[in-house]
Coordinates of C-alpha atoms in Angstrom, one line a residue:
Chain A
M231 CA 24.6 14.9 19.9
I232 CA 22.9 16.6 16.8
S233 CA 23.4 20.3 16.8
K234 CA 20.3 22.5 16.0
N235 CA 22.0 23.5 12.8
R236 CA 22.7 19.9 11.8
A237 CA 19.2 18.9 12.6
K238 CA 17.9 21.7 10.5
F239 CA 20.1 20.7 7.6
I240 CA 19.0 17.0 7.8
K241 CA 15.4 18.1 7.9
S242 CA 15.9 20.2 4.8
L243 CA 16.7 17.0 2.9
Q244 CA 13.0 16.2 3.1
L245 CA 12.8 18.6 0.2
K246 CA 13.8 17.4 -3.3
K247 CA 15.5 20.8 -4.1
F248 CA 17.9 20.4 -1.2
R249 CA 18.5 16.7 -1.8
K250 CA 19.4 17.5 -5.4
Q251 CA 21.6 20.4 -4.4
E252 CA 23.5 18.3 -1.8
G253 CA 23.4 14.9 -3.5
L254 CA 22.2 13.5 -0.2
F255 CA 19.1 11.8 1.2
V256 CA 18.0 10.5 4.5
V257 CA 17.3 6.9 5.6
E258 CA 15.3 6.3 8.7
G259 CA 14.1 3.3 10.7
G260 CA 16.1 0.6 12.2
K261 CA 15.7 -2.0 9.5
S262 CA 16.4 0.4 6.6
V263 CA 19.4 1.9 8.3
L264 CA 20.9 -1.6 8.9
E265 CA 20.3 -2.5 5.2
V266 CA 21.9 0.7 3.9
L267 CA 24.8 0.1 6.2
Q268 CA 25.4 -3.3 4.7
S269 CA 25.1 -2.1 1.1
N270 CA 27.6 -0.4 -1.1
F271 CA 25.9 3.0 -0.5
T272 CA 28.1 5.7 1.0
L273 CA 27.0 6.8 4.5
I274 CA 27.9 10.4 5.5
E275 CA 26.4 10.5 9.0
L276 CA 24.8 7.9 11.2
Y277 CA 22.8 8.6 14.4
V278 CA 21.3 6.0 16.6
T279 CA 19.7 5.8 20.0
S280 CA 21.5 4.0 22.8
S281 CA 18.9 1.2 22.9
F282 CA 19.2 0.6 19.1
Y283 CA 23.0 0.7 19.5
A284 CA 22.8 -2.0 22.2
E285 CA 20.6 -4.2 20.1
N286 CA 22.8 -3.9 17.0
E287 CA 26.3 -3.4 18.4
F288 CA 27.9 -6.1 16.3
I289 CA 26.8 -4.6 13.0
L290 CA 27.3 -1.0 14.1
K291 CA 30.9 -1.6 15.2
L292 CA 31.7 -2.4 11.6
A293 CA 30.3 0.9 10.3
P294 CA 32.8 2.8 8.1
I295 CA 31.9 6.1 9.8
P296 CA 31.6 7.2 13.4
V297 CA 28.2 6.1 14.9
E298 CA 26.8 9.0 17.0
I299 CA 24.6 8.0 19.9
V300 CA 21.8 10.5 20.4
S301 CA 18.6 10.8 22.4
E302 CA 15.3 10.0 20.9
R303 CA 14.4 13.7 21.2
E304 CA 17.5 14.7 19.2
L305 CA 16.7 12.1 16.6
E306 CA 13.2 13.4 16.2
M307 CA 14.4 17.0 15.7
A308 CA 16.2 15.8 12.5
S309 CA 13.5 13.3 11.5
G310 CA 11.0 13.4 8.7
L311 CA 8.8 10.8 10.5
Q312 CA 6.3 11.3 13.2
S313 CA 8.5 9.3 15.5
N314 CA 11.9 7.7 15.3
N315 CA 13.3 5.8 18.3
A316 CA 16.0 3.9 16.4
A317 CA 18.3 5.3 13.7
L318 CA 18.8 7.9 11.0
A319 CA 21.5 8.0 8.3
V320 CA 22.5 10.7 5.9
V321 CA 23.4 8.9 2.7
Q322 CA 25.0 9.9 -0.6
M323 CA 22.7 9.4 -3.6
P324 CA 24.0 6.4 -5.6
A325 CA 25.6 7.5 -8.9
Y326 CA 24.8 4.6 -11.1
Q327 CA 24.7 5.2 -14.8
F328 CA 21.6 4.7 -16.9
E329 CA 21.4 1.2 -18.2
E330 CA 19.1 0.1 -21.1
P331 CA 16.9 -2.8 -20.3
V332 CA 18.6 -6.1 -21.2
A333 CA 16.7 -8.4 -23.6
S334 CA 17.0 -11.4 -21.2
E335 CA 15.3 -10.1 -18.1
F336 CA 12.1 -8.5 -16.8
A337 CA 12.0 -4.8 -15.8
L338 CA 9.3 -2.6 -14.4
V339 CA 8.2 0.6 -16.1
L340 CA 6.2 3.1 -14.0
D341 CA 4.2 5.8 -15.9
D342 CA 3.7 8.6 -13.4
V343 CA 3.2 6.8 -10.1
R344 CA 2.6 9.7 -7.8
D345 CA 2.1 8.3 -4.3
P346 CA 5.4 7.8 -2.4
G347 CA 4.1 4.8 -0.5
N348 CA 3.2 3.1 -3.8
L349 CA 6.6 3.8 -5.4
G350 CA 8.4 2.4 -2.3
T351 CA 6.2 -0.6 -2.1
I352 CA 6.7 -1.3 -5.8
I353 CA 10.5 -1.3 -5.3
R354 CA 10.2 -3.7 -2.4
I355 CA 8.0 -6.0 -4.7
A356 CA 10.6 -5.8 -7.5
D357 CA 13.3 -6.8 -5.0
W358 CA 11.1 -9.7 -3.7
Y359 CA 10.6 -11.0 -7.2
G360 CA 14.2 -10.5 -8.3
I361 CA 13.6 -7.7 -10.7
G362 CA 16.6 -5.4 -10.7
K363 CA 15.6 -2.4 -12.7
V364 CA 12.7 0.0 -12.5
Y365 CA 12.2 2.7 -15.1
C366 CA 10.2 5.7 -14.1
S367 CA 8.7 8.6 -16.1
P368 CA 10.2 12.0 -15.1
E369 CA 6.8 12.8 -13.4
T370 CA 7.0 9.8 -11.1
T371 CA 7.4 10.8 -7.5
D372 CA 11.0 11.2 -6.3
L373 CA 12.8 8.1 -5.3
F374 CA 14.7 9.8 -2.4
A375 CA 11.7 11.3 -0.7
G376 CA 11.4 10.1 2.9
K377 CA 8.2 8.2 2.5
V378 CA 9.5 6.4 -0.6
V379 CA 12.7 5.4 1.2
Q380 CA 10.7 4.2 4.2
A381 CA 8.3 2.1 2.1
C382 CA 11.3 0.5 0.3
M383 CA 12.4 -1.1 3.5
G384 CA 16.0 -1.4 2.3
S385 CA 15.2 -2.7 -1.2
L386 CA 16.5 0.6 -2.5
T387 CA 20.0 -0.7 -2.1
R388 CA 19.3 -3.7 -4.4
V389 CA 17.0 -2.3 -7.1
K390 CA 18.2 0.3 -9.7
V391 CA 15.7 3.0 -10.4
F392 CA 16.1 5.2 -13.5
Y393 CA 14.1 8.3 -14.5
T394 CA 13.8 8.5 -18.2
A395 CA 11.4 9.4 -21.1
L396 CA 9.3 6.3 -21.4
N397 CA 8.3 6.7 -25.0
T398 CA 11.9 6.6 -26.1
L399 CA 12.6 3.7 -23.8
L400 CA 9.7 1.6 -25.2
E401 CA 10.3 2.6 -28.8
G402 CA 13.9 1.4 -28.6
Y403 CA 13.0 -1.9 -26.9
E404 CA 12.7 -5.1 -28.9
G405 CA 11.1 -7.6 -26.4
P406 CA 7.5 -7.8 -25.4
V407 CA 6.0 -4.8 -23.6
Y408 CA 3.3 -5.9 -21.2
G409 CA 0.9 -3.3 -19.9
A410 CA -1.7 -3.6 -17.1
L411 CA -5.0 -2.4 -18.6
L412 CA -8.6 -3.1 -17.9
N413 CA -9.3 -4.7 -21.3
G414 CA -6.3 -6.8 -22.0
K415 CA -5.7 -10.5 -22.2
N416 CA -6.5 -12.5 -19.1
I417 CA -3.3 -12.6 -17.1
Y418 CA -3.8 -16.3 -16.3
D419 CA -3.7 -17.1 -20.0
E420 CA -0.5 -15.1 -20.7
R421 CA 2.7 -17.1 -21.1
F422 CA 5.4 -14.9 -19.7
D423 CA 8.7 -16.0 -21.2
Q424 CA 11.1 -14.5 -18.6
V425 CA 11.8 -11.4 -20.7
G426 CA 10.0 -8.2 -21.1
L427 CA 9.0 -4.8 -19.8
I428 CA 5.9 -4.4 -17.6
V429 CA 4.3 -1.0 -17.8
M430 CA 2.1 0.1 -14.8
G431 CA 0.1 3.3 -15.0
N432 CA -0.7 6.3 -12.9
E433 CA -3.0 5.8 -9.8
S434 CA -5.9 7.8 -11.4
N435 CA -5.4 7.7 -15.1
G436 CA -3.6 4.4 -15.8
I437 CA -1.1 4.2 -18.7
S438 CA -1.0 7.5 -20.6
A439 CA -2.5 7.6 -24.1
G440 CA 0.9 8.3 -25.7
L441 CA 2.4 5.1 -24.4
L442 CA -0.6 2.8 -25.2
P443 CA 0.4 2.1 -28.8
L444 CA 3.8 0.9 -27.5
V445 CA 2.3 -1.7 -25.3
S446 CA 2.5 -4.9 -27.4
H447 CA 0.9 -7.2 -24.8
P448 CA -2.1 -5.7 -22.9
I449 CA -2.9 -7.8 -19.8
T450 CA -5.7 -7.7 -17.3
I451 CA -6.1 -9.2 -13.8
P452 CA -9.6 -10.7 -13.7
G453 CA -11.9 -9.3 -11.0
H454 CA -14.6 -11.2 -9.2
G455 CA -16.3 -8.6 -7.1
G456 CA -17.4 -5.0 -7.1
A457 CA -14.1 -3.0 -6.9
E458 CA -13.4 -1.0 -10.0
S459 CA -9.7 -1.2 -9.8
L460 CA -6.7 -2.3 -7.7
N461 CA -4.1 -0.1 -6.1
V462 CA -1.1 0.1 -8.5
A463 CA 1.4 -1.5 -6.1
V464 CA -1.0 -4.4 -5.5
A465 CA -1.5 -4.8 -9.2
T466 CA 2.2 -4.7 -9.8
A467 CA 2.7 -7.5 -7.2
I468 CA 0.1 -9.7 -8.9
V469 CA 1.6 -9.2 -12.3
C470 CA 5.1 -10.0 -10.9
D471 CA 3.7 -13.1 -9.2
N472 CA 2.2 -14.3 -12.4
V473 CA 5.4 -13.6 -14.3
R474 CA 7.5 -15.6 -11.8
R475 CA 5.3 -18.5 -11.0
P476 CA 6.5 -21.8 -12.7
K477 CA 4.8 -22.5 -16.0
S478 CA 2.7 -25.7 -15.9
Chain B
M22 CA -22.7 26.2 4.1
I23 CA -21.1 24.2 7.0
S24 CA -21.3 26.1 10.3
K25 CA -18.2 26.2 12.4
N26 CA -19.9 24.0 15.0
R27 CA -20.9 21.5 12.4
A28 CA -17.4 21.4 10.9
K29 CA -16.0 20.9 14.4
F30 CA -18.5 18.0 15.0
I31 CA -17.6 16.3 11.7
K32 CA -13.9 16.7 12.4
S33 CA -14.4 15.1 15.8
L34 CA -15.5 11.9 14.0
Q35 CA -11.8 11.4 13.1
L36 CA -11.5 10.1 16.6
K37 CA -12.8 6.6 17.3
K38 CA -14.3 7.6 20.6
F39 CA -16.6 10.1 19.0
R40 CA -17.4 7.8 16.1
K41 CA -18.5 5.1 18.6
Q42 CA -20.5 7.6 20.7
E43 CA -22.4 8.9 17.7
G44 CA -22.5 5.8 15.5
L45 CA -21.3 7.9 12.6
F46 CA -18.3 8.0 10.4
V47 CA -17.0 10.2 7.5
V48 CA -16.6 9.3 3.9
E49 CA -14.5 11.7 1.7
G50 CA -13.4 11.9 -1.9
G51 CA -15.6 11.9 -4.9
K52 CA -15.4 8.2 -5.9
S53 CA -16.0 7.0 -2.3
V54 CA -18.9 9.4 -1.7
L55 CA -20.6 8.3 -5.0
E56 CA -20.2 4.6 -4.0
V57 CA -21.7 5.1 -0.5
L58 CA -24.5 7.1 -2.1
Q59 CA -25.4 4.1 -4.3
S60 CA -25.1 1.6 -1.5
N61 CA -27.5 0.6 1.2
F62 CA -25.7 2.7 3.8
T63 CA -27.6 5.5 5.5
L64 CA -26.3 9.0 4.7
I65 CA -26.9 11.7 7.3
E66 CA -25.3 14.7 5.7
L67 CA -23.8 15.3 2.2
Y68 CA -21.6 18.2 1.3
V69 CA -20.2 18.7 -2.2
T70 CA -18.4 21.5 -4.1
S71 CA -20.2 23.1 -7.0
S72 CA -17.8 21.7 -9.5
F73 CA -18.3 18.2 -8.1
Y74 CA -22.1 18.8 -8.2
A75 CA -22.0 19.9 -11.8
E76 CA -20.0 16.7 -12.8
N77 CA -22.3 14.3 -10.9
E78 CA -25.7 16.1 -11.0
F79 CA -27.5 13.0 -12.3
I80 CA -26.5 10.8 -9.4
L81 CA -26.7 13.6 -6.8
K82 CA -30.2 14.5 -7.7
L83 CA -31.2 10.9 -6.7
A84 CA -29.7 11.4 -3.2
P85 CA -32.2 10.5 -0.4
I86 CA -31.1 13.6 1.7
P87 CA -30.5 17.2 0.8
V88 CA -27.2 17.8 -1.0
E89 CA -25.5 20.9 0.4
I90 CA -23.2 22.8 -2.0
V91 CA -20.2 24.3 -0.1
S92 CA -17.0 26.0 -1.0
E93 CA -13.7 24.0 -1.0
R94 CA -12.6 26.0 2.0
E95 CA -15.7 25.0 4.0
L96 CA -15.2 21.4 3.0
E97 CA -11.6 21.4 4.2
M98 CA -12.7 22.9 7.6
A99 CA -14.6 19.6 8.2
S100 CA -12.2 17.4 6.4
G101 CA -9.7 14.9 7.8
L102 CA -7.7 15.0 4.6
Q103 CA -5.0 17.4 3.6
S104 CA -7.2 18.6 0.8
N105 CA -10.7 17.8 -0.4
N106 CA -12.2 19.6 -3.4
A107 CA -15.0 17.2 -4.1
A108 CA -17.3 15.7 -1.5
L109 CA -17.8 14.6 2.1
A110 CA -20.6 12.5 3.6
V111 CA -21.5 11.8 7.2
V112 CA -22.7 8.2 7.3
Q113 CA -24.3 5.9 9.8
M114 CA -22.2 2.9 10.8
P115 CA -23.7 -0.2 9.2
A116 CA -25.4 -2.4 11.9
Y117 CA -24.9 -5.8 10.3
Q118 CA -24.9 -8.7 12.7
F119 CA -21.9 -11.0 13.2
E120 CA -22.0 -13.9 10.8
E121 CA -19.9 -17.1 11.2
P122 CA -17.8 -18.0 8.2
V123 CA -19.7 -20.3 5.8
A124 CA -18.1 -23.6 4.9
S125 CA -18.5 -23.0 1.2
E126 CA -16.6 -19.8 0.7
F127 CA -13.3 -18.0 1.4
A128 CA -12.9 -15.3 4.0
L129 CA -10.0 -13.3 5.2
V130 CA -8.8 -13.2 8.8
L131 CA -6.5 -10.3 9.9
D132 CA -4.4 -10.7 13.0
D133 CA -3.6 -7.2 14.3
V134 CA -3.2 -5.3 11.0
R135 CA -2.3 -1.9 12.4
D136 CA -1.8 0.4 9.4
P137 CA -5.0 2.1 8.2
G138 CA -3.8 2.1 4.6
N139 CA -3.1 -1.6 4.7
L140 CA -6.6 -2.4 6.2
G141 CA -8.4 -0.3 3.6
T142 CA -6.3 -1.7 0.7
I143 CA -7.0 -5.3 2.0
I144 CA -10.8 -4.6 1.9
R145 CA -10.5 -3.3 -1.6
I146 CA -8.6 -6.5 -2.6
A147 CA -11.3 -8.7 -0.9
D148 CA -13.9 -6.8 -3.0
W149 CA -11.9 -7.3 -6.2
Y150 CA -11.6 -11.0 -5.6
G151 CA -15.2 -11.5 -4.5
I152 CA -14.4 -12.2 -0.9
G153 CA -17.3 -10.9 1.1
K154 CA -16.2 -11.3 4.7
V155 CA -13.1 -10.0 6.6
Y156 CA -12.6 -11.0 10.3
C157 CA -10.3 -8.8 12.3
S158 CA -8.8 -9.3 15.7
P159 CA -10.0 -6.7 18.2
E160 CA -6.5 -5.0 18.0
T161 CA -6.8 -4.5 14.3
T162 CA -7.0 -0.8 13.4
D163 CA -10.6 0.7 13.3
L164 CA -12.5 0.2 10.1
F165 CA -14.1 3.6 10.2
A166 CA -10.9 5.7 10.6
G167 CA -10.6 8.3 7.8
K168 CA -7.5 6.7 6.2
V169 CA -9.1 3.2 6.2
V170 CA -12.3 4.5 4.6
Q171 CA -10.3 6.4 2.0
A172 CA -8.1 3.4 1.1
C173 CA -11.2 1.2 0.7
M174 CA -12.3 3.3 -2.2
G175 CA -16.0 2.4 -1.7
S176 CA -15.4 -1.4 -1.2
L177 CA -16.5 -0.9 2.4
T178 CA -20.1 -0.9 1.1
R179 CA -19.7 -4.4 -0.3
V180 CA -17.4 -6.3 2.1
K181 CA -18.5 -7.1 5.7
V182 CA -15.9 -6.6 8.3
F183 CA -16.3 -8.2 11.8
Y184 CA -14.1 -7.6 14.9
T185 CA -13.9 -10.8 16.9
A186 CA -11.6 -13.0 19.0
L187 CA -9.7 -14.9 16.4
N188 CA -8.8 -18.0 18.4
T189 CA -12.5 -18.7 19.1
L190 CA -13.3 -18.1 15.4
L191 CA -10.5 -20.5 14.2
E192 CA -11.2 -23.1 16.8
G193 CA -14.9 -23.3 15.8
Y194 CA -14.1 -23.5 12.0
E195 CA -14.1 -26.9 10.3
G196 CA -12.6 -26.0 6.9
P197 CA -9.0 -25.4 6.0
V198 CA -7.2 -22.5 7.7
Y199 CA -4.5 -21.1 5.5
G200 CA -1.9 -18.8 7.0
A201 CA 0.8 -16.8 5.2
L202 CA 4.1 -17.7 6.9
L203 CA 7.7 -17.6 5.8
N204 CA 8.2 -21.4 6.1
G205 CA 5.0 -22.8 4.7
K206 CA 4.2 -24.8 1.6
N207 CA 5.0 -23.1 -1.7
I208 CA 1.8 -21.3 -2.6
Y209 CA 2.1 -22.4 -6.3
D210 CA 1.8 -26.0 -5.2
E211 CA -1.2 -25.4 -2.9
R212 CA -4.6 -26.5 -4.4
F213 CA -7.1 -24.1 -3.0
D214 CA -10.5 -25.7 -3.2
Q215 CA -12.7 -22.6 -3.1
V216 CA -13.3 -22.8 0.7
G217 CA -11.3 -21.7 3.7
L218 CA -10.0 -19.0 5.9
I219 CA -6.9 -17.1 5.0
V220 CA -5.0 -15.7 8.0
M221 CA -2.7 -12.7 7.5
G222 CA -0.5 -11.4 10.3
N223 CA 0.6 -8.2 11.8
E224 CA 3.0 -5.9 9.8
S225 CA 6.0 -6.5 12.1
N226 CA 5.3 -9.7 13.9
G227 CA 3.3 -11.8 11.5
I228 CA 0.7 -14.3 12.8
S229 CA 0.7 -14.3 16.6
A230 CA 2.1 -17.4 18.4
G231 CA -1.3 -18.2 19.9
L232 CA -3.0 -18.6 16.5
L233 CA -0.2 -20.6 14.8
P234 CA -1.4 -24.0 16.0
L235 CA -4.8 -23.2 14.5
V236 CA -3.3 -22.7 11.0
S237 CA -3.9 -26.1 9.3
H238 CA -2.3 -25.0 6.0
P239 CA 0.8 -22.8 6.3
I240 CA 1.6 -21.3 2.9
T241 CA 4.5 -19.2 1.6
I242 CA 5.0 -16.8 -1.4
P243 CA 8.4 -17.7 -2.9
G244 CA 10.8 -14.8 -3.1
H245 CA 13.5 -14.4 -5.8
G246 CA 15.5 -11.5 -4.6
G247 CA 16.7 -9.7 -1.5
A248 CA 13.6 -8.4 0.2
E249 CA 12.9 -10.1 3.5
S250 CA 9.2 -9.7 3.4
L251 CA 6.2 -8.3 1.5
N252 CA 3.8 -5.6 2.7
V253 CA 0.8 -7.4 4.3
A254 CA -1.7 -5.9 1.8
V255 CA 0.5 -7.0 -1.1
A256 CA 0.9 -10.5 0.3
T257 CA -2.9 -10.7 0.8
A258 CA -3.4 -9.8 -2.9
I259 CA -1.0 -12.4 -4.0
V260 CA -2.7 -15.1 -1.9
C261 CA -6.1 -14.1 -3.1
D262 CA -4.9 -14.2 -6.7
N263 CA -3.6 -17.7 -6.2
V264 CA -6.8 -18.8 -4.6
R265 CA -9.0 -17.4 -7.4
R266 CA -6.9 -18.3 -10.5
P267 CA -8.4 -21.2 -12.4
K268 CA -6.9 -24.6 -11.5
S269 CA -5.0 -26.3 -14.4

């Protein structure tokens, strides 16, 4: 069972301040918990419902820490979600070191993406397209917030996310810097040569004025209808798809 | 000012039951309200804050109904959002008739998309790519829910959304029926000939078993990394981008 105090502690990890203080974050939902369990992340606590345990006994028996079977009601007392009938893990924040972008691969650069769902979805997209590094401005929403972790759907364990000053990053980078803008080159005419940084801007304001001069290759997704813009996660996916599609 | 009773009435429109009963729905947020104001939708009530009024006086003076200036606090009493410092409109549900898909265009078909943010984002994507019709299964989340309208960002006024039995729709259709699956033809090898239906499945279960035999062209977005799937709105965007990109 989860004691009231423990539930309160776990719930406190919904706040960035406490996550930072404890070096811990919470992973919820069956799929995400199973992914983190099979990753090299360090689990501290693992709570599951009896039905989830029954469905996933084989994997859960291999868990490196005791698996506590709790009621759905107990789980929800500790949960940051509206409902959780499966699993919750308290996980140590990964302590990977900062790595500069390598000149032989693509990486994403997020300039103040504020919506947790967007950040999580973008990490899942990066994972899908085999992009292993995402650089975020310090103002980008916190990676370990519940809604981000949930939208990541486990991709958090495979994509490295760094928070860093983007102007320094871009200034020191020698490859092409692509940036999604409304008046760039038609993305269908751009020949992506399997190396570069892709800068995506804030939901309301796009790429900040200070970074624009550092974008060497402005690109645009052509629209055909009335919408003024695309959601930033959607635009990221389309850029990644164009980057990865075979060149004809 | 918004009376307490009026605020309560507007707030009741967050529930499908009352929306259906009254034939009304709520549009919130500055951009969406301005779009609906410039569309052929019928506005019933329009509330704005004084700062929003000052910023958009030119457009608001052309409104066909009285514009009521209210405080942010009053607006939030009627609002379905966590905060609203701009505008809220009560709008009549559009009464367009059902239209069969035309054999010379693309349309989207959504099989039980349940997340309001996904449905709204998909409508915005349809609008961006010039796709004017979206067919939804009866179980798909309600178009006029607050979160759907918000995620549409005004595209609701340009894209027609029909709720209908999808098996009847697909059975009666003579063009190609594309469906996003995990084991279809590589999307980069598919030659989309500017006509067809594109079926996207439910967030957890994909396209339902009953519809699968009606998909004549199963297609797949190739993955390069570890993620098992893409968010349905993201996948819709990538399919639309591949449909619309010029053929080489």
